[in-house]
């Protein structure tokens, strides 16, 4: 039985390396809130508009409009459109730790259930987080992520091609294990120990010792 949609995309992956989404999310029901829904049964298209909020387990998606289409083989494709002046965005917990997350945003986000490829267009941004600390992030006009191969590419134009002079992509990759806060403080060198000095007898004690011999 084919799994139902919702965006394993946004079970996205990583800016760098492996980043699996919370596995339990795939078994959770999908809840959708919007100002309006239009369902075209003949074309198998569902359109949600107006402050769309979609949740499934730890996955939260927000967009101005979401279009879900089912193809002839039963696979679903999703397109998220940002509201004017805003960005479509998602947030989801990742496996591998108690407080690991992935977040992404763009003016448009597309996902194909058949290929499991996610595409983020214009002002695209993805970041991984450990709690509130950003561990990795990448920015560009186009980000493509293949969750099967765990392969991604970032380009400086929304067409998916990099062109000279069209802009720069940026990436920030933090150390895997940041040094402790006190690691930057130089350690105080140990002071050499002072050799013990022989005891000195007072004059009266020397005279007394001389008489005893």
GROMACS .gro file of C-alpha atoms in nm:
model
  213
    1UNK     CA    1   0.000   0.000   0.000
    2UNK     CA    2   0.151   0.335  -0.102
    3UNK     CA    3   0.234   0.571   0.178
    4UNK     CA    4   0.039   0.894   0.183
    5UNK     CA    5   0.205   1.221   0.098
    6UNK     CA    6   0.336   1.456   0.301
    7UNK     CA    7   0.663   1.568   0.205
    8UNK     CA    8   0.934   1.334   0.304
    9UNK     CA    9   1.098   1.623   0.139
   10UNK     CA   10   1.082   1.811   0.431
   11UNK     CA   11   1.218   1.520   0.592
   12UNK     CA   12   1.499   1.670   0.408
   13UNK     CA   13   1.836   1.614   0.490
   14UNK     CA   14   2.127   1.785   0.539
   15UNK     CA   15   2.319   2.072   0.455
   16UNK     CA   16   2.618   1.853   0.487
   17UNK     CA   17   2.623   1.480   0.538
   18UNK     CA   18   2.348   1.252   0.658
   19UNK     CA   19   2.039   1.395   0.826
   20UNK     CA   20   1.745   1.163   0.849
   21UNK     CA   21   1.405   1.296   0.952
   22UNK     CA   22   1.214   1.161   1.244
   23UNK     CA   23   1.107   0.812   1.129
   24UNK     CA   24   0.795   0.813   1.346
   25UNK     CA   25   0.651   1.107   1.150
   26UNK     CA   26   0.566   0.882   0.852
   27UNK     CA   27   0.312   0.695   1.065
   28UNK     CA   28   0.137   1.007   1.194
   29UNK     CA   29  -0.181   1.161   1.044
   30UNK     CA   30  -0.150   1.480   0.839
   31UNK     CA   31  -0.343   1.785   0.958
   32UNK     CA   32  -0.401   2.081   0.726
   33UNK     CA   33  -0.537   2.423   0.813
   34UNK     CA   34  -0.610   2.688   0.549
   35UNK     CA   35  -0.855   2.962   0.460
   36UNK     CA   36  -0.978   2.770   0.157
   37UNK     CA   37  -0.952   2.428  -0.012
   38UNK     CA   38  -1.039   2.337  -0.372
   39UNK     CA   39  -1.044   1.971  -0.477
   40UNK     CA   40  -1.048   1.872  -0.845
   41UNK     CA   41  -1.127   1.500  -0.841
   42UNK     CA   42  -1.091   1.460  -1.219
   43UNK     CA   43  -0.742   1.607  -1.231
   44UNK     CA   44  -0.656   1.477  -0.881
   45UNK     CA   45  -0.545   1.819  -0.762
   46UNK     CA   46  -0.599   1.960  -0.412
   47UNK     CA   47  -0.527   2.330  -0.358
   48UNK     CA   48  -0.506   2.491  -0.015
   49UNK     CA   49  -0.478   2.869   0.011
   50UNK     CA   50  -0.448   3.130   0.283
   51UNK     CA   51  -0.212   3.082   0.579
   52UNK     CA   52  -0.168   2.713   0.511
   53UNK     CA   53  -0.030   2.515   0.805
   54UNK     CA   54   0.041   2.144   0.758
   55UNK     CA   55   0.160   1.924   1.044
   56UNK     CA   56   0.254   1.560   1.072
   57UNK     CA   57   0.428   1.454   1.389
   58UNK     CA   58   0.724   1.686   1.434
   59UNK     CA   59   0.697   1.820   1.077
   60UNK     CA   60   0.548   2.169   1.045
   61UNK     CA   61   0.499   2.336   0.704
   62UNK     CA   62   0.378   2.694   0.651
   63UNK     CA   63   0.299   2.853   0.314
   64UNK     CA   64   0.061   3.092   0.144
   65UNK     CA   65  -0.059   2.820  -0.095
   66UNK     CA   66  -0.003   2.445  -0.128
   67UNK     CA   67  -0.094   2.239  -0.437
   68UNK     CA   68  -0.101   1.857  -0.408
   69UNK     CA   69  -0.125   1.653  -0.729
   70UNK     CA   70  -0.160   1.275  -0.767
   71UNK     CA   71  -0.019   1.125  -1.089
   72UNK     CA   72  -0.146   0.821  -1.281
   73UNK     CA   73   0.074   0.587  -1.079
   74UNK     CA   74  -0.051   0.714  -0.746
   75UNK     CA   75   0.255   0.921  -0.659
   76UNK     CA   76   0.195   1.265  -0.516
   77UNK     CA   77   0.372   1.588  -0.595
   78UNK     CA   78   0.358   1.894  -0.376
   79UNK     CA   79   0.430   2.259  -0.449
   80UNK     CA   80   0.452   2.514  -0.169
   81UNK     CA   81   0.417   2.883  -0.260
   82UNK     CA   82   0.512   3.163  -0.025
   83UNK     CA   83   0.264   3.435   0.064
   84UNK     CA   84   0.350   3.779  -0.083
   85UNK     CA   85   0.655   3.920   0.090
   86UNK     CA   86   0.714   3.600   0.286
   87UNK     CA   87   0.879   3.258   0.243
   88UNK     CA   88   0.736   2.908   0.252
   89UNK     CA   89   0.908   2.719   0.530
   90UNK     CA   90   0.931   2.391   0.714
   91UNK     CA   91   1.077   2.255   1.037
   92UNK     CA   92   1.121   1.892   1.138
   93UNK     CA   93   1.300   1.687   1.401
   94UNK     CA   94   1.585   1.463   1.285
   95UNK     CA   95   1.682   1.122   1.412
   96UNK     CA   96   2.016   1.080   1.585
   97UNK     CA   97   1.967   1.289   1.897
   98UNK     CA   98   1.709   1.425   2.141
   99UNK     CA   99   1.703   1.780   2.005
  100UNK     CA  100   1.822   1.773   1.641
  101UNK     CA  101   1.621   1.970   1.382
  102UNK     CA  102   1.627   2.074   1.017
  103UNK     CA  103   1.468   2.391   0.882
  104UNK     CA  104   1.426   2.526   0.530
  105UNK     CA  105   1.264   2.813   0.345
  106UNK     CA  106   1.223   2.950  -0.006
  107UNK     CA  107   0.975   3.136  -0.224
  108UNK     CA  108   0.874   2.803  -0.380
  109UNK     CA  109   0.938   2.444  -0.272
  110UNK     CA  110   0.863   2.140  -0.491
  111UNK     CA  111   0.867   1.774  -0.392
  112UNK     CA  112   0.823   1.458  -0.603
  113UNK     CA  113   0.720   1.150  -0.409
  114UNK     CA  114   0.831   0.923  -0.695
  115UNK     CA  115   1.187   1.054  -0.716
  116UNK     CA  116   1.211   1.179  -0.357
  117UNK     CA  117   1.378   1.494  -0.482
  118UNK     CA  118   1.310   1.828  -0.319
  119UNK     CA  119   1.373   2.159  -0.495
  120UNK     CA  120   1.383   2.500  -0.328
  121UNK     CA  121   1.361   2.807  -0.552
  122UNK     CA  122   1.460   3.170  -0.486
  123UNK     CA  123   1.600   3.287  -0.155
  124UNK     CA  124   1.649   2.923  -0.065
  125UNK     CA  125   1.792   2.840   0.275
  126UNK     CA  126   1.844   2.515   0.468
  127UNK     CA  127   1.994   2.477   0.813
  128UNK     CA  128   2.051   2.199   1.063
  129UNK     CA  129   2.022   2.269   1.433
  130UNK     CA  130   2.118   2.111   1.762
  131UNK     CA  131   1.869   2.270   1.997
  132UNK     CA  132   1.898   2.642   1.927
  133UNK     CA  133   2.252   2.614   1.788
  134UNK     CA  134   2.288   2.617   1.409
  135UNK     CA  135   2.537   2.346   1.311
  136UNK     CA  136   2.529   2.382   0.929
  137UNK     CA  137   2.353   2.613   0.685
  138UNK     CA  138   2.350   2.685   0.313
  139UNK     CA  139   2.196   2.963   0.100
  140UNK     CA  140   2.138   3.003  -0.272
  141UNK     CA  141   1.878   3.079  -0.536
  142UNK     CA  142   1.826   2.707  -0.597
  143UNK     CA  143   1.879   2.403  -0.374
  144UNK     CA  144   1.809   2.046  -0.493
  145UNK     CA  145   1.816   1.752  -0.254
  146UNK     CA  146   1.791   1.383  -0.343
  147UNK     CA  147   1.694   1.204  -0.021
  148UNK     CA  148   1.762   0.858  -0.168
  149UNK     CA  149   2.121   0.931  -0.265
  150UNK     CA  150   2.163   1.189   0.012
  151UNK     CA  151   2.301   1.425  -0.250
  152UNK     CA  152   2.237   1.796  -0.276
  153UNK     CA  153   2.345   2.083  -0.496
  154UNK     CA  154   2.323   2.460  -0.457
  155UNK     CA  155   2.320   2.705  -0.747
  156UNK     CA  156   2.318   3.082  -0.782
  157UNK     CA  157   2.015   3.106  -1.015
  158UNK     CA  158   1.660   2.981  -0.973
  159UNK     CA  159   1.688   2.790  -1.303
  160UNK     CA  160   1.919   2.540  -1.136
  161UNK     CA  161   2.224   2.658  -1.331
  162UNK     CA  162   2.517   2.849  -1.189
  163UNK     CA  163   2.612   3.152  -1.397
  164UNK     CA  164   2.908   3.387  -1.354
  165UNK     CA  165   2.803   3.716  -1.203
  166UNK     CA  166   2.459   3.591  -1.097
  167UNK     CA  167   2.545   3.590  -0.730
  168UNK     CA  168   2.717   3.370  -0.476
  169UNK     CA  169   2.600   3.074  -0.276
  170UNK     CA  170   2.707   3.066   0.088
  171UNK     CA  171   2.764   2.779   0.329
  172UNK     CA  172   2.861   2.771   0.695
  173UNK     CA  173   2.971   2.442   0.847
  174UNK     CA  174   3.039   2.446   1.219
  175UNK     CA  175   3.283   2.213   1.398
  176UNK     CA  176   3.124   1.882   1.490
  177UNK     CA  177   3.235   1.915   1.852
  178UNK     CA  178   3.278   2.282   1.948
  179UNK     CA  179   3.552   2.334   2.208
  180UNK     CA  180   3.440   2.400   2.566
  181UNK     CA  181   3.408   2.762   2.670
  182UNK     CA  182   3.720   2.753   2.886
  183UNK     CA  183   3.937   2.590   2.616
  184UNK     CA  184   4.050   2.928   2.484
  185UNK     CA  185   4.196   3.030   2.821
  186UNK     CA  186   4.572   2.957   2.833
  187UNK     CA  187   4.665   2.731   3.116
  188UNK     CA  188   4.890   2.878   3.389
  189UNK     CA  189   5.231   2.711   3.375
  190UNK     CA  190   5.320   2.518   3.684
  191UNK     CA  191   5.569   2.696   3.907
  192UNK     CA  192   5.890   2.502   3.973
  193UNK     CA  193   5.904   2.369   4.321
  194UNK     CA  194   6.155   2.538   4.557
  195UNK     CA  195   6.412   2.291   4.691
  196UNK     CA  196   6.400   2.245   5.064
  197UNK     CA  197   6.663   2.449   5.250
  198UNK     CA  198   6.868   2.292   5.532
  199UNK     CA  199   6.756   2.396   5.878
  200UNK     CA  200   6.974   2.665   6.041
  201UNK     CA  201   7.043   2.643   6.412
  202UNK     CA  202   7.040   2.949   6.628
  203UNK     CA  203   7.377   3.041   6.797
  204UNK     CA  204   7.261   2.916   7.140
  205UNK     CA  205   7.165   2.579   6.992
  206UNK     CA  206   7.511   2.549   6.821
  207UNK     CA  207   7.691   2.613   7.152
  208UNK     CA  208   7.474   2.361   7.332
  209UNK     CA  209   7.538   2.096   7.063
  210UNK     CA  210   7.914   2.160   7.090
  211UNK     CA  211   7.909   2.088   7.462
  212UNK     CA  212   7.721   1.762   7.410
  213UNK     CA  213   7.990   1.617   7.178
   0.00000   0.00000   0.00000
